[in-house]
Amino acid sequence: MNYDVVIIGAGAAGLMCGLTAGYAGRSVLVIDHANKAGKKILMSGGGRCNFTNLATTPANFFSANPHFCISALKRYRPEHFVELVERHGLEHVEKAPGQLFCADSAKDLLNVLLTECEWAGVALSLKTRVERLEVQGQGMRLVTSRGRIDAGAVVIASGGLSIPTMGATGFGYDIARQFGLAVGETRAALVPFTLSSQWKDRAEALSGLSSDVAVRCRGGAYREPMLFTHRGLSGPAMLQISSYWQPGDELEIDLLPGHDAFDALIQARRETPKRQLSTWLGERLPKRLAQALVEWHGDDGLLAERSNASLEGWATQLNRWRIKPSGTEGWRTAEVTMGGVDTSAISSKTFEVQGLPQLRFIGEVLDVTGELGGYNFQWAWASGVACGLSV
Ligand code: FDA
């Protein structure tokens, strides 16, 4: 078998690259070891796929080389992808500012990509393992579980390590190393935190409760909802800050974002001295959380009975609650991989490897990781298009 382009990975980036190269007149084969294309698309966004963010900028991405993503993101913008899905009549909703989700199901989005691949003449080979990849003259040769394939170019779009049960592997990193590229340290990101002992029990007792918070860690800061779980802390605020967190770090959580708790407590003591502290808390926080705080700190009573020092202690617990996670839930539930194939030897315009233009890397396998909110798919589309146009 002979193709102009063989893409390894039928996920978001691989399918987008395939259909772009197909429309550009290339013969394209997309290979995946899974039994289905786009499994992560199907499970993303709670089954409705947050497929882009209208406010995407390079500042929404982490990378050792922060300039790398600029060119592709500029060339293929969120509105281009919206235009593509709207041509297929896909209905979408803006659940939070800029975050576009399928109105019905992520299946509709995957169907758009698969239909486009079909129209562009892209061949798809599922349940296919790549056993070997080697340079063959100006092209590449693949030895697969379905036989030998010669390709003008091979694009690695095999994604990161998150959710191994969905087919994630370190394949892309192994190939990068085989061809002399560096692979930066990888870690699970956009992932819930676990807590241990007493704090685990406390979180478990509040499991399912969500509260708007501001969280900080290592220079990262987000104001979003936090969710207590039976293992620890999750919700958008925690997923976002997990991209900054390193083992051993404390999180600083503001349970009353936008309010100076000390000033508010002093004022409340002056104006409503007969009010219980727990009542005051219950008016500002979800009731169960307010009750839990009083239990944890064992310190209810009338506001009038509180000293300044006691109110200051409470204000610290409310505005600057410090908690040290024991870890994260890891690859099992992480949405993305932080780190990956070092981009310094890869063209940000064509995604080819310097000195080996017949080998390319796109999507999450690269050291480019977006924040929560549709940015990771936008990177998959943008890198797929840039590579597909140039391959
Ligand atoms: P992707 O992982 O999509 O595809 C890689 C493909 O390569 C897979 O089909 C895999 O089977 C295949 N593959 C791997 N190893 C192989 C091998 N050895 N041989 C052959 N094939 C191989 N992002 C976002 O923007 N909005 C969202 O709502 C969400 N939600 C979300 C939820 C959950 C639960 C997860 C896990 C992730 C998200 N994400 C997200 C992140 C998003 O899914 C992710 O960034 C993109 O899918 C990355 O696209 P890629 O095409 O690079 O990899």
Coordinates of C-alpha atoms and ligand atoms in Angstrom, one line a residue:
M1 CA 0.0 0.0 0.0
N2 CA 1.2 3.5 -0.8
Y3 CA -0.2 6.8 0.4
D4 CA 1.0 10.4 0.2
V5 CA 0.1 10.8 3.9
V6 CA -0.4 8.3 6.7
I7 CA -1.7 9.7 10.0
I8 CA -1.4 7.7 13.2
G9 CA -4.3 8.5 15.5
A10 CA -7.9 9.0 14.5
G11 CA -8.7 11.6 17.2
A12 CA -9.4 15.2 16.9
A13 CA -6.1 16.3 15.4
G14 CA -5.7 13.3 13.1
L15 CA -9.1 13.5 11.6
M16 CA -8.8 17.3 11.0
C17 CA -5.4 16.8 9.4
G18 CA -6.7 14.0 7.3
L19 CA -9.6 15.8 5.9
T20 CA -7.5 18.9 5.2
A21 CA -4.8 16.9 3.3
G22 CA -7.5 14.9 1.5
Y23 CA -9.2 18.1 0.2
A24 CA -5.7 19.3 -0.9
G25 CA -5.6 16.4 -3.2
R26 CA -3.4 14.0 -1.2
S27 CA -4.1 10.3 -0.8
V28 CA -4.5 9.9 3.0
L29 CA -4.8 6.9 5.3
V30 CA -5.7 7.4 9.0
I31 CA -4.7 4.5 11.3
D32 CA -5.9 3.9 14.8
H33 CA -5.4 0.9 17.1
A34 CA -8.8 1.5 18.7
N35 CA -12.0 0.0 17.4
K36 CA -13.6 3.5 16.9
A37 CA -12.4 6.9 15.8
G38 CA -12.6 9.9 18.1
K39 CA -13.4 8.2 21.4
K40 CA -12.2 11.3 23.4
I41 CA -14.4 13.5 21.3
L42 CA -17.4 11.3 22.3
M43 CA -16.6 11.4 26.0
S44 CA -15.6 15.1 26.2
G45 CA -17.6 17.9 27.7
G46 CA -19.9 15.4 29.5
G47 CA -20.8 13.8 26.2
R48 CA -21.5 17.2 24.5
C49 CA -17.9 18.1 23.6
N50 CA -16.8 21.7 24.4
F51 CA -15.3 21.9 20.9
T52 CA -13.8 25.4 20.9
N53 CA -13.5 28.6 22.8
L54 CA -14.3 31.8 20.9
A55 CA -11.8 33.7 23.0
T56 CA -8.8 31.4 22.3
T57 CA -5.4 33.1 22.4
P58 CA -1.9 31.7 22.8
A59 CA -2.1 32.8 26.5
N60 CA -4.5 30.0 27.1
F61 CA -1.8 27.4 26.5
F62 CA 1.2 26.0 28.6
S63 CA 4.4 25.0 26.8
A64 CA 8.1 25.2 27.4
N65 CA 8.0 27.2 24.1
P66 CA 5.0 29.5 24.4
H67 CA 5.4 31.0 20.9
F68 CA 5.1 27.7 19.2
C69 CA 1.3 27.7 19.1
I70 CA 0.8 31.2 17.8
S71 CA 1.1 30.6 14.0
A72 CA -1.4 27.7 13.8
L73 CA -3.9 29.3 16.2
K74 CA -3.8 32.5 14.1
R75 CA -4.3 30.7 10.9
Y76 CA -7.2 28.5 12.0
R77 CA -9.4 30.3 14.4
P78 CA -12.5 29.2 16.4
E79 CA -14.8 30.9 13.9
H80 CA -13.4 28.7 11.1
F81 CA -14.3 25.6 13.0
V82 CA -17.8 27.0 13.9
E83 CA -18.3 27.7 10.2
L84 CA -17.4 24.0 9.4
V85 CA -19.9 22.5 11.9
E86 CA -22.6 25.0 11.0
R87 CA -22.3 23.9 7.3
H88 CA -23.4 20.5 8.6
G89 CA -26.3 22.0 10.6
L90 CA -24.8 21.1 13.9
E91 CA -26.5 23.0 16.7
H92 CA -24.4 24.4 19.5
V93 CA -24.7 26.3 22.7
E94 CA -22.5 28.7 24.5
K95 CA -22.6 27.3 28.1
A96 CA -20.1 29.8 29.5
P97 CA -18.8 32.9 27.8
G98 CA -16.9 31.7 24.7
Q99 CA -17.3 27.9 25.4
L100 CA -19.2 26.2 22.6
F101 CA -20.7 22.8 23.2
C102 CA -22.8 20.5 20.9
A103 CA -26.5 21.3 21.7
D104 CA -27.3 17.6 21.6
S105 CA -24.4 15.1 21.5
A106 CA -20.7 14.9 20.8
K107 CA -21.6 12.2 18.3
D108 CA -22.9 14.9 16.0
L109 CA -19.5 16.6 16.0
L110 CA -17.7 13.3 15.3
N111 CA -20.1 12.6 12.4
V112 CA -19.2 16.0 10.9
L113 CA -15.5 15.0 11.0
L114 CA -16.1 11.5 9.6
T115 CA -18.4 12.8 6.9
E116 CA -15.8 15.4 5.9
C117 CA -13.1 12.7 5.8
E118 CA -15.3 10.6 3.6
W119 CA -15.9 13.5 1.2
A120 CA -12.2 14.2 1.1
G121 CA -11.5 10.6 0.2
V122 CA -9.6 9.8 3.4
A123 CA -9.2 6.0 4.1
L124 CA -9.6 4.9 7.8
S125 CA -8.0 1.8 9.2
L126 CA -9.1 1.0 12.7
K127 CA -7.9 -1.8 15.0
T128 CA -4.5 -1.4 13.3
R129 CA -1.3 -1.6 15.3
V130 CA 1.9 0.1 14.1
E131 CA 4.8 -2.2 14.8
R132 CA 7.6 -0.3 13.2
L133 CA 8.2 3.1 11.6
E134 CA 11.4 3.8 9.6
V135 CA 12.7 6.3 7.0
Q136 CA 12.5 5.1 3.5
G137 CA 14.3 7.4 1.1
Q138 CA 12.3 10.7 0.9
G139 CA 9.4 9.0 2.7
M140 CA 8.5 6.6 5.5
R141 CA 7.7 2.9 5.8
L142 CA 5.3 1.5 8.3
V143 CA 5.1 -2.1 9.4
T144 CA 1.6 -2.6 10.8
S145 CA -0.6 -5.4 12.0
R146 CA -2.3 -5.2 8.5
G147 CA 0.9 -5.2 6.5
R148 CA 3.5 -2.8 5.1
I149 CA 2.6 0.7 4.1
D150 CA 4.8 3.3 2.3
A151 CA 4.0 6.9 2.9
G152 CA 5.3 10.2 1.6
A153 CA 4.8 11.6 5.1
V154 CA 3.7 10.2 8.4
V155 CA 1.9 12.4 10.9
I156 CA 1.9 11.4 14.6
A157 CA -1.5 12.4 16.1
S158 CA -1.6 9.8 18.8
G159 CA -2.5 12.2 21.7
G160 CA -1.4 12.1 25.3
L161 CA -1.5 9.6 28.2
S162 CA -4.9 10.5 29.8
I163 CA -7.6 7.8 30.0
P164 CA -5.6 4.7 29.0
T165 CA -8.9 2.8 28.8
M166 CA -9.9 5.0 25.9
G167 CA -6.8 4.0 23.9
A168 CA -4.2 6.5 25.1
T169 CA -0.6 5.3 24.8
G170 CA 2.9 6.7 24.9
F171 CA 3.3 5.7 21.3
G172 CA 4.0 9.3 20.1
Y173 CA 6.7 9.8 22.7
D174 CA 8.5 6.6 21.7
I175 CA 8.5 7.6 18.1
A176 CA 9.8 11.0 19.0
R177 CA 12.7 9.5 20.9
Q178 CA 13.3 7.0 18.1
F179 CA 14.0 9.9 15.8
G180 CA 16.1 11.9 18.3
L181 CA 13.5 14.4 19.5
A182 CA 13.4 15.3 23.2
V183 CA 10.3 14.5 25.2
G184 CA 9.6 16.8 28.1
E185 CA 8.3 15.4 31.4
T186 CA 4.7 14.5 31.2
R187 CA 2.1 14.8 34.0
A188 CA -1.7 14.5 34.3
A189 CA -3.4 17.9 34.1
L190 CA -7.0 19.2 34.2
V191 CA -7.4 16.5 36.9
P192 CA -9.3 16.4 40.2
F193 CA -7.3 16.4 43.5
T194 CA -7.3 13.7 46.1
L195 CA -7.1 14.4 49.8
S196 CA -6.0 12.1 52.6
S197 CA -7.2 11.1 56.1
Q198 CA -9.3 13.8 57.9
W199 CA -9.7 16.0 54.8
K200 CA -10.7 13.1 52.6
D201 CA -13.5 12.3 55.1
R202 CA -14.6 15.9 55.2
A203 CA -14.7 16.2 51.4
E204 CA -16.6 12.9 51.2
A205 CA -19.2 14.2 53.6
L206 CA -19.8 17.2 51.3
S207 CA -19.6 15.1 48.1
G208 CA -21.6 16.7 45.3
L209 CA -21.6 20.2 46.8
S210 CA -20.3 23.0 44.6
S211 CA -19.3 26.5 45.6
D212 CA -17.9 29.4 43.7
V213 CA -14.2 30.0 44.8
A214 CA -11.0 31.6 43.7
V215 CA -8.0 29.4 43.9
R216 CA -4.3 30.1 43.6
C217 CA -1.1 28.0 43.3
R218 CA 2.3 28.8 41.8
G219 CA 1.2 32.0 40.1
G220 CA -2.0 30.4 38.6
A221 CA -5.3 31.9 39.7
Y222 CA -8.8 31.0 38.7
R223 CA -12.3 32.0 39.9
E224 CA -14.7 29.1 39.1
P225 CA -16.8 26.6 40.9
M226 CA -15.2 24.0 43.2
L227 CA -16.8 20.6 43.7
F228 CA -16.3 18.3 46.8
T229 CA -16.0 14.7 45.8
H230 CA -15.7 11.4 47.7
R231 CA -12.0 11.5 46.9
G232 CA -11.2 15.2 47.3
L233 CA -11.7 18.4 45.3
S234 CA -12.8 18.8 41.7
G235 CA -14.9 21.2 39.6
P236 CA -13.5 23.7 37.0
A237 CA -11.5 25.7 39.6
M238 CA -9.6 22.6 40.7
L239 CA -9.1 21.2 37.2
Q240 CA -7.7 24.5 36.1
I241 CA -5.3 24.9 39.0
S242 CA -4.1 21.3 38.6
S243 CA -2.1 22.5 35.6
Y244 CA 0.1 24.6 38.0
W245 CA 0.1 22.3 41.0
Q246 CA 3.2 20.2 41.8
P247 CA 3.3 17.4 44.4
G248 CA 3.7 18.9 47.9
D249 CA 2.2 22.2 47.0
E250 CA -0.7 23.8 49.0
L251 CA -3.7 25.4 47.3
E252 CA -4.9 28.7 48.6
I253 CA -8.7 28.8 48.3
D254 CA -10.9 31.9 48.7
L255 CA -14.4 30.7 49.7
L256 CA -15.8 34.2 49.5
P257 CA -14.2 35.6 46.3
G258 CA -14.5 39.3 45.9
H259 CA -15.2 39.9 49.6
D260 CA -12.9 40.9 52.4
A261 CA -14.2 38.5 55.0
F262 CA -12.5 40.4 57.9
D263 CA -14.1 43.7 57.0
A264 CA -17.5 42.0 56.5
L265 CA -17.3 40.2 59.8
I266 CA -16.4 43.4 61.7
Q267 CA -19.3 45.2 60.1
A268 CA -21.7 42.3 60.9
R269 CA -20.6 42.3 64.5
R270 CA -21.3 46.0 64.7
E271 CA -24.6 45.9 62.9
T272 CA -26.0 42.5 64.0
P273 CA -24.2 41.5 67.2
K274 CA -26.9 38.9 68.1
R275 CA -26.5 36.9 65.0
Q276 CA -24.8 33.5 65.2
L277 CA -21.6 33.1 63.2
S278 CA -23.1 30.1 61.5
T279 CA -26.1 32.1 60.3
W280 CA -23.8 34.7 58.9
L281 CA -21.8 32.0 57.1
G282 CA -25.0 30.3 55.8
E283 CA -26.1 33.5 54.1
R284 CA -22.9 33.7 52.1
L285 CA -22.0 30.0 51.5
P286 CA -23.9 26.9 50.6
K287 CA -25.6 25.8 53.9
R288 CA -23.9 22.5 54.1
L289 CA -20.5 24.1 53.6
A290 CA -21.3 26.7 56.3
Q291 CA -22.3 24.0 58.8
A292 CA -19.2 22.0 57.9
L293 CA -16.9 25.0 58.5
V294 CA -18.3 25.5 61.9
E295 CA -17.8 21.8 62.7
W296 CA -14.3 21.8 61.4
H297 CA -13.3 24.9 63.4
G298 CA -15.6 24.1 66.3
D299 CA -16.3 27.7 67.0
D300 CA -19.9 28.9 66.7
G301 CA -21.5 31.6 68.8
L302 CA -22.8 35.1 68.7
L303 CA -20.9 37.6 66.6
A304 CA -20.9 40.0 69.6
E305 CA -18.8 37.4 71.5
R306 CA -16.0 37.3 68.9
S307 CA -12.7 39.1 69.5
N308 CA -10.9 40.8 66.6
A309 CA -8.4 38.0 66.7
S310 CA -11.1 35.3 66.4
L311 CA -12.7 37.2 63.4
E312 CA -9.3 37.4 61.8
G313 CA -8.8 33.7 62.2
W314 CA -12.2 33.1 60.5
A315 CA -11.4 35.6 57.7
T316 CA -8.2 33.6 57.0
Q317 CA -10.1 30.4 56.8
L318 CA -12.6 32.0 54.5
N319 CA -10.4 34.1 52.2
R320 CA -7.1 32.1 52.4
W321 CA -8.0 28.5 53.2
R322 CA -4.8 26.5 52.7
I323 CA -5.0 22.8 51.9
K324 CA -2.4 20.3 50.7
P325 CA -3.8 17.7 48.3
S326 CA -2.3 14.3 48.7
G327 CA -2.2 13.9 44.9
T328 CA -4.4 13.9 41.8
E329 CA -6.6 11.2 40.4
G330 CA -3.9 10.8 37.7
W331 CA -4.2 9.5 34.2
R332 CA -7.4 7.6 34.9
T333 CA -9.5 10.8 34.9
A334 CA -7.1 13.6 33.7
E335 CA -8.4 15.5 30.6
V336 CA -5.0 16.3 29.3
T337 CA -1.3 15.6 29.4
M338 CA 1.0 18.5 30.4
G339 CA 4.4 18.3 28.6
G340 CA 5.2 16.0 25.7
V341 CA 7.2 16.1 22.5
D342 CA 9.6 19.1 22.7
T343 CA 8.6 21.6 20.0
S344 CA 12.1 23.2 19.5
A345 CA 12.9 20.9 16.6
I346 CA 9.5 21.1 15.0
S347 CA 8.2 23.8 12.6
S348 CA 5.3 25.8 14.0
K349 CA 4.0 26.3 10.5
T350 CA 4.1 22.8 8.9
F351 CA 4.7 20.7 12.1
E352 CA 7.5 18.8 10.3
V353 CA 10.6 17.6 12.2
Q354 CA 13.7 19.7 11.4
G355 CA 15.8 17.7 9.0
L356 CA 13.1 15.0 8.5
P357 CA 10.2 16.7 6.8
Q358 CA 8.4 13.4 6.1
L359 CA 7.7 13.1 9.9
R360 CA 5.3 15.4 11.7
F361 CA 3.7 15.7 15.1
I362 CA 0.3 17.4 15.9
G363 CA -2.2 17.8 18.6
E364 CA -1.8 16.8 22.3
V365 CA 1.3 14.6 21.8
L366 CA 3.2 17.9 21.5
D367 CA 4.2 20.0 24.5
V368 CA 1.2 22.4 24.1
T369 CA -1.5 22.1 26.7
G370 CA -4.6 24.3 26.9
E371 CA -6.6 25.5 29.8
L372 CA -10.1 24.0 30.5
G373 CA -12.8 25.5 28.2
G374 CA -12.5 24.1 24.6
Y375 CA -8.9 25.3 24.1
N376 CA -7.4 21.8 23.7
F377 CA -9.8 20.9 20.9
Q378 CA -9.0 24.2 19.2
W379 CA -5.3 23.3 19.3
A380 CA -6.1 19.9 17.8
W381 CA -8.1 21.5 14.9
A382 CA -5.5 24.3 14.3
S383 CA -2.4 22.1 14.4
G384 CA -4.3 19.5 12.2
V385 CA -5.2 22.1 9.6
A386 CA -1.7 23.7 9.5
C387 CA -0.1 20.3 9.0
G388 CA -2.7 19.0 6.6
L389 CA -2.3 22.1 4.3
S390 CA 1.4 21.8 4.1
V391 CA 1.9 18.0 4.0
Ligands
FDA1 P1 -6.8 12.2 20.9 O1 -6.5 11.6 22.2 O2 -8.1 12.8 20.6 O3 -6.5 11.1 19.7 C1 -5.4 10.2 19.7 C2 -5.8 9.0 18.9 O4 -4.6 8.2 18.8 C3 -6.8 8.1 19.7 O5 -7.8 7.8 18.8 C4 -6.0 6.9 20.1 O6 -6.7 5.7 20.0 C5 -4.9 6.9 19.0 N1 -3.7 6.2 19.4 C6 -3.0 6.3 20.6 N2 -2.0 5.4 20.6 C7 -2.0 4.8 19.4 C8 -1.2 3.8 18.8 N3 -0.1 3.3 19.5 N4 -1.5 3.3 17.6 C9 -2.5 3.8 16.9 N5 -3.4 4.8 17.4 C10 -3.1 5.3 18.6 N6 -10.8 19.3 25.4 C11 -11.6 20.3 25.0 O7 -11.1 21.2 24.3 N7 -12.9 20.4 25.4 C12 -13.5 19.4 26.2 O8 -14.7 19.4 26.5 C13 -12.7 18.3 26.6 N8 -13.1 17.4 27.4 C14 -12.4 16.3 27.7 C15 -12.9 15.3 28.5 C16 -12.2 14.1 28.9 C17 -12.7 13.1 29.8 C18 -10.9 14.0 28.3 C19 -10.0 12.8 28.6 C20 -10.3 15.0 27.5 C21 -11.1 16.1 27.2 N9 -10.5 17.2 26.4 C22 -11.3 18.3 26.1 C23 -9.2 17.1 25.9 C24 -9.3 16.6 24.4 O9 -10.0 15.5 24.3 C25 -7.9 16.3 23.9 O10 -7.0 17.4 24.1 C26 -7.9 16.1 22.4 O11 -8.7 14.9 22.1 C27 -6.5 15.8 21.8 O12 -6.7 15.5 20.4 P2 -5.6 14.6 19.7 O13 -6.2 14.2 18.4 O14 -4.2 15.1 19.8 O15 -5.6 13.2 20.6

